[in-house]
Amino acid sequence: MTLATPSTDAQVLIAAETSPEQTFRTFTTDTAWTLGNALRERILCLPSGQRKPALISIALATATSGGVPLHVLFQSATESGTIPDNENWVRRKRNTVLRWGVSSWAMRQKTIGGLAANASADQIEAAFVKKYAVASANGGAVADEYAIHGGGYPIRVRGVEGVVAVVVVSGLKQEDDHQVVAETIREVVAQQN
């Protein structure tokens, strides 16, 4: 089972993320368990060209500041080979979703939308830091607390305003990190309804 290529249009991405097909009826610890295991199984079934060891994390959108601990509902490595950096990527992608309320891939596409077609990865990162005035200890090259790489995705629930949780995949190519989450959420939501 291969993954589709995600859109590079930020508005299309945001419309999909807020669509009924990707909005849960409810979201509980059982839902997080179902989604997390579905993601793990989906990643393990990817063809060798797309599959790599990945970290999956699902956390509630509560306790986002003030030193209050994060409430993680599900976290698992898919297989041997993840590294401590995956945990840092998860944190930074989650922060992006929590701050802007859209996927980390959509934020990347919003940033790219204002740049020349041939902008380098370094130029994209620097433009994000400058546009959103986020802290960057390395002179503006990369945001300290945020990542605009695919894989961070908002969890929404019908009748609830805003993001209730964030699911993050880190370890695949960034477009695959994003797409595996988008496709799996759509499948789990369809089963829930």
Short mmCIF file of C-alpha atoms in Angstrom, two decimals:
data_model
loop_
_atom_site.label_atom_id
_atom_site.label_comp_id
_atom_site.label_asym_id
_atom_site.label_seq_id
_atom_site.Cartn_x
_atom_site.Cartn_y
_atom_site.Cartn_z
CA MET A 1 0.00 0.00 0.00
CA THR A 2 1.67 3.21 -1.15
CA LEU A 3 0.92 6.75 -0.06
CA ALA A 4 -0.52 9.43 -2.31
CA THR A 5 1.44 12.62 -2.83
CA PRO A 6 0.08 15.38 -0.58
CA SER A 7 -1.12 18.66 -1.98
CA THR A 8 1.25 21.60 -2.02
CA ASP A 9 -1.63 24.09 -1.88
CA ALA A 10 -2.03 25.34 1.70
CA GLN A 11 -5.72 26.17 1.28
CA VAL A 12 -6.51 22.70 -0.10
CA LEU A 13 -4.63 21.13 2.82
CA ILE A 14 -6.44 23.22 5.43
CA ALA A 15 -9.82 22.49 3.82
CA ALA A 16 -9.08 18.76 4.00
CA GLU A 17 -7.93 18.98 7.64
CA THR A 18 -11.18 20.66 8.67
CA SER A 19 -13.46 18.52 6.50
CA PRO A 20 -16.06 16.13 7.95
CA GLU A 21 -13.99 13.22 6.57
CA GLN A 22 -11.18 14.15 8.98
CA THR A 23 -13.22 15.31 11.95
CA PHE A 24 -13.80 12.77 14.70
CA ARG A 25 -17.19 12.19 16.31
CA THR A 26 -15.38 11.80 19.66
CA PHE A 27 -11.73 11.54 20.64
CA THR A 28 -10.85 9.51 23.73
CA THR A 29 -7.89 7.46 24.91
CA ASP A 30 -9.46 4.52 23.07
CA THR A 31 -9.60 6.58 19.88
CA ALA A 32 -5.94 7.55 20.31
CA TRP A 33 -5.04 3.88 20.80
CA THR A 34 -6.96 2.90 17.64
CA LEU A 35 -5.41 5.71 15.59
CA GLY A 36 -1.89 5.10 16.91
CA ASN A 37 -2.02 1.38 16.17
CA ALA A 38 -3.55 2.01 12.72
CA LEU A 39 -0.68 4.40 11.96
CA ARG A 40 1.93 1.91 13.14
CA GLU A 41 0.41 -0.88 11.05
CA ARG A 42 0.11 1.40 8.01
CA ILE A 43 3.76 2.48 8.25
CA LEU A 44 4.93 -1.12 8.65
CA CYS A 45 3.02 -2.04 5.46
CA LEU A 46 4.59 0.69 3.32
CA PRO A 47 6.79 -0.41 0.41
CA SER A 48 10.52 -0.35 1.13
CA GLY A 49 10.99 2.94 -0.77
CA GLN A 50 8.64 4.77 1.61
CA ARG A 51 9.13 2.81 4.84
CA LYS A 52 11.63 3.87 7.48
CA PRO A 53 11.65 3.58 11.29
CA ALA A 54 9.30 6.26 12.63
CA LEU A 55 8.04 7.63 15.92
CA ILE A 56 4.27 8.10 16.35
CA SER A 57 2.98 10.39 19.09
CA ILE A 58 -0.55 11.50 19.98
CA ALA A 59 -1.03 14.13 22.69
CA LEU A 60 -3.93 16.21 23.92
CA ALA A 61 -3.87 19.92 23.12
CA THR A 62 -3.98 20.78 26.82
CA ALA A 63 -1.13 21.92 29.02
CA THR A 64 0.78 23.67 26.26
CA SER A 65 2.66 26.16 28.42
CA GLY A 66 3.59 27.18 31.92
CA GLY A 67 5.62 24.09 32.68
CA VAL A 68 2.55 21.83 32.81
CA PRO A 69 3.46 18.35 31.55
CA LEU A 70 2.18 17.23 28.18
CA HIS A 71 -0.58 14.60 28.24
CA VAL A 72 0.58 11.95 25.76
CA LEU A 73 -2.11 9.37 24.98
CA PHE A 74 -0.10 7.19 22.59
CA GLN A 75 3.54 6.96 21.61
CA SER A 76 5.37 4.18 19.80
CA ALA A 77 8.32 3.56 17.55
CA THR A 78 7.36 1.53 14.52
CA GLU A 79 10.56 -0.53 14.62
CA SER A 80 14.22 -0.37 15.61
CA GLY A 81 16.13 2.54 14.15
CA THR A 82 14.48 5.67 15.52
CA ILE A 83 16.83 8.10 17.23
CA PRO A 84 16.49 10.77 19.96
CA ASP A 85 16.18 13.41 17.22
CA ASN A 86 12.79 11.94 16.32
CA GLU A 87 11.51 13.03 19.76
CA ASN A 88 12.73 16.59 19.10
CA TRP A 89 11.02 16.63 15.69
CA VAL A 90 7.78 15.39 17.30
CA ARG A 91 7.91 18.21 19.86
CA ARG A 92 8.60 20.90 17.27
CA LYS A 93 5.94 19.66 14.82
CA ARG A 94 3.39 19.42 17.67
CA ASN A 95 4.20 23.00 18.70
CA THR A 96 3.54 24.18 15.14
CA VAL A 97 0.11 22.54 15.05
CA LEU A 98 -0.80 23.87 18.49
CA ARG A 99 0.23 27.44 17.67
CA TRP A 100 -1.30 27.77 14.19
CA GLY A 101 -4.06 25.14 14.30
CA VAL A 102 -3.08 23.53 11.00
CA SER A 103 -0.73 20.75 9.99
CA SER A 104 3.01 21.36 9.94
CA TRP A 105 2.92 20.51 6.19
CA ALA A 106 0.27 23.21 5.57
CA MET A 107 2.46 25.74 7.41
CA ARG A 108 5.37 24.75 5.17
CA GLN A 109 3.24 25.24 2.06
CA LYS A 110 2.00 28.63 3.36
CA THR A 111 5.64 29.68 3.79
CA ILE A 112 6.68 28.38 0.36
CA GLY A 113 3.75 30.21 -1.23
CA GLY A 114 5.47 33.54 -0.59
CA LEU A 115 8.84 32.52 -2.04
CA ALA A 116 10.40 32.06 -5.45
CA ALA A 117 9.66 28.69 -7.07
CA ASN A 118 13.25 27.51 -6.67
CA ALA A 119 13.66 28.46 -2.98
CA SER A 120 16.05 26.19 -1.11
CA ALA A 121 15.20 24.38 2.12
CA ASP A 122 17.37 26.91 3.99
CA GLN A 123 15.51 29.84 2.42
CA ILE A 124 12.15 28.28 3.35
CA GLU A 125 13.20 27.84 6.98
CA ALA A 126 14.62 31.38 7.19
CA ALA A 127 11.44 32.84 5.65
CA PHE A 128 9.32 31.01 8.24
CA VAL A 129 11.44 32.34 11.14
CA LYS A 130 11.24 35.89 9.79
CA LYS A 131 7.55 35.88 8.82
CA TYR A 132 6.31 34.53 12.15
CA ALA A 133 9.00 36.16 14.34
CA VAL A 134 9.85 32.91 16.11
CA ALA A 135 12.97 32.40 18.20
CA SER A 136 16.02 31.07 16.41
CA ALA A 137 19.24 30.56 18.35
CA ASN A 138 21.21 30.08 15.14
CA GLY A 139 20.67 33.48 13.59
CA GLY A 140 17.31 32.87 11.93
CA ALA A 141 18.17 29.75 9.97
CA VAL A 142 15.81 27.37 11.82
CA ALA A 143 13.10 27.91 14.43
CA ASP A 144 14.02 26.62 17.89
CA GLU A 145 10.57 25.44 18.96
CA TYR A 146 8.69 24.89 15.67
CA ALA A 147 9.12 22.69 12.60
CA ILE A 148 7.48 23.22 9.24
CA HIS A 149 8.07 19.69 8.02
CA GLY A 150 5.24 17.28 7.33
CA GLY A 151 3.99 14.96 10.05
CA GLY A 152 2.27 17.18 12.65
CA TYR A 153 -1.51 17.00 12.23
CA PRO A 154 -4.48 18.49 14.14
CA ILE A 155 -7.17 16.30 15.66
CA ARG A 156 -10.60 17.92 15.49
CA VAL A 157 -13.90 16.79 17.01
CA ARG A 158 -17.38 17.69 15.75
CA GLY A 159 -18.93 20.47 17.81
CA VAL A 160 -15.64 21.39 19.53
CA GLU A 161 -13.86 24.61 18.62
CA GLY A 162 -10.19 24.28 17.74
CA VAL A 163 -7.70 21.46 17.97
CA VAL A 164 -8.26 18.88 20.71
CA ALA A 165 -5.13 16.78 20.12
CA VAL A 166 -2.13 16.49 17.84
CA VAL A 167 -0.81 13.40 16.11
CA VAL A 168 2.77 13.44 14.87
CA VAL A 169 4.80 11.02 12.77
CA SER A 170 8.55 11.55 12.51
CA GLY A 171 11.00 9.42 10.57
CA LEU A 172 9.68 9.05 7.03
CA LYS A 173 10.21 11.64 4.30
CA GLN A 174 8.29 14.70 5.43
CA GLU A 175 5.64 14.45 2.72
CA ASP A 176 5.10 10.79 3.69
CA ASP A 177 4.97 11.72 7.41
CA HIS A 178 2.10 14.05 6.50
CA GLN A 179 0.28 11.77 4.10
CA VAL A 180 0.31 8.67 6.27
CA VAL A 181 -1.38 10.66 9.04
CA ALA A 182 -3.94 12.29 6.71
CA GLU A 183 -4.91 8.99 5.09
CA THR A 184 -5.07 7.05 8.37
CA ILE A 185 -7.19 9.72 10.09
CA ARG A 186 -9.64 9.59 7.19
CA GLU A 187 -9.88 5.78 7.55
CA VAL A 188 -10.33 5.85 11.35
CA VAL A 189 -12.96 8.62 11.15
CA ALA A 190 -14.89 6.59 8.52
CA GLN A 191 -14.86 3.56 10.85
CA GLN A 192 -16.06 5.69 13.76
CA ASN A 193 -19.10 7.02 11.90
#
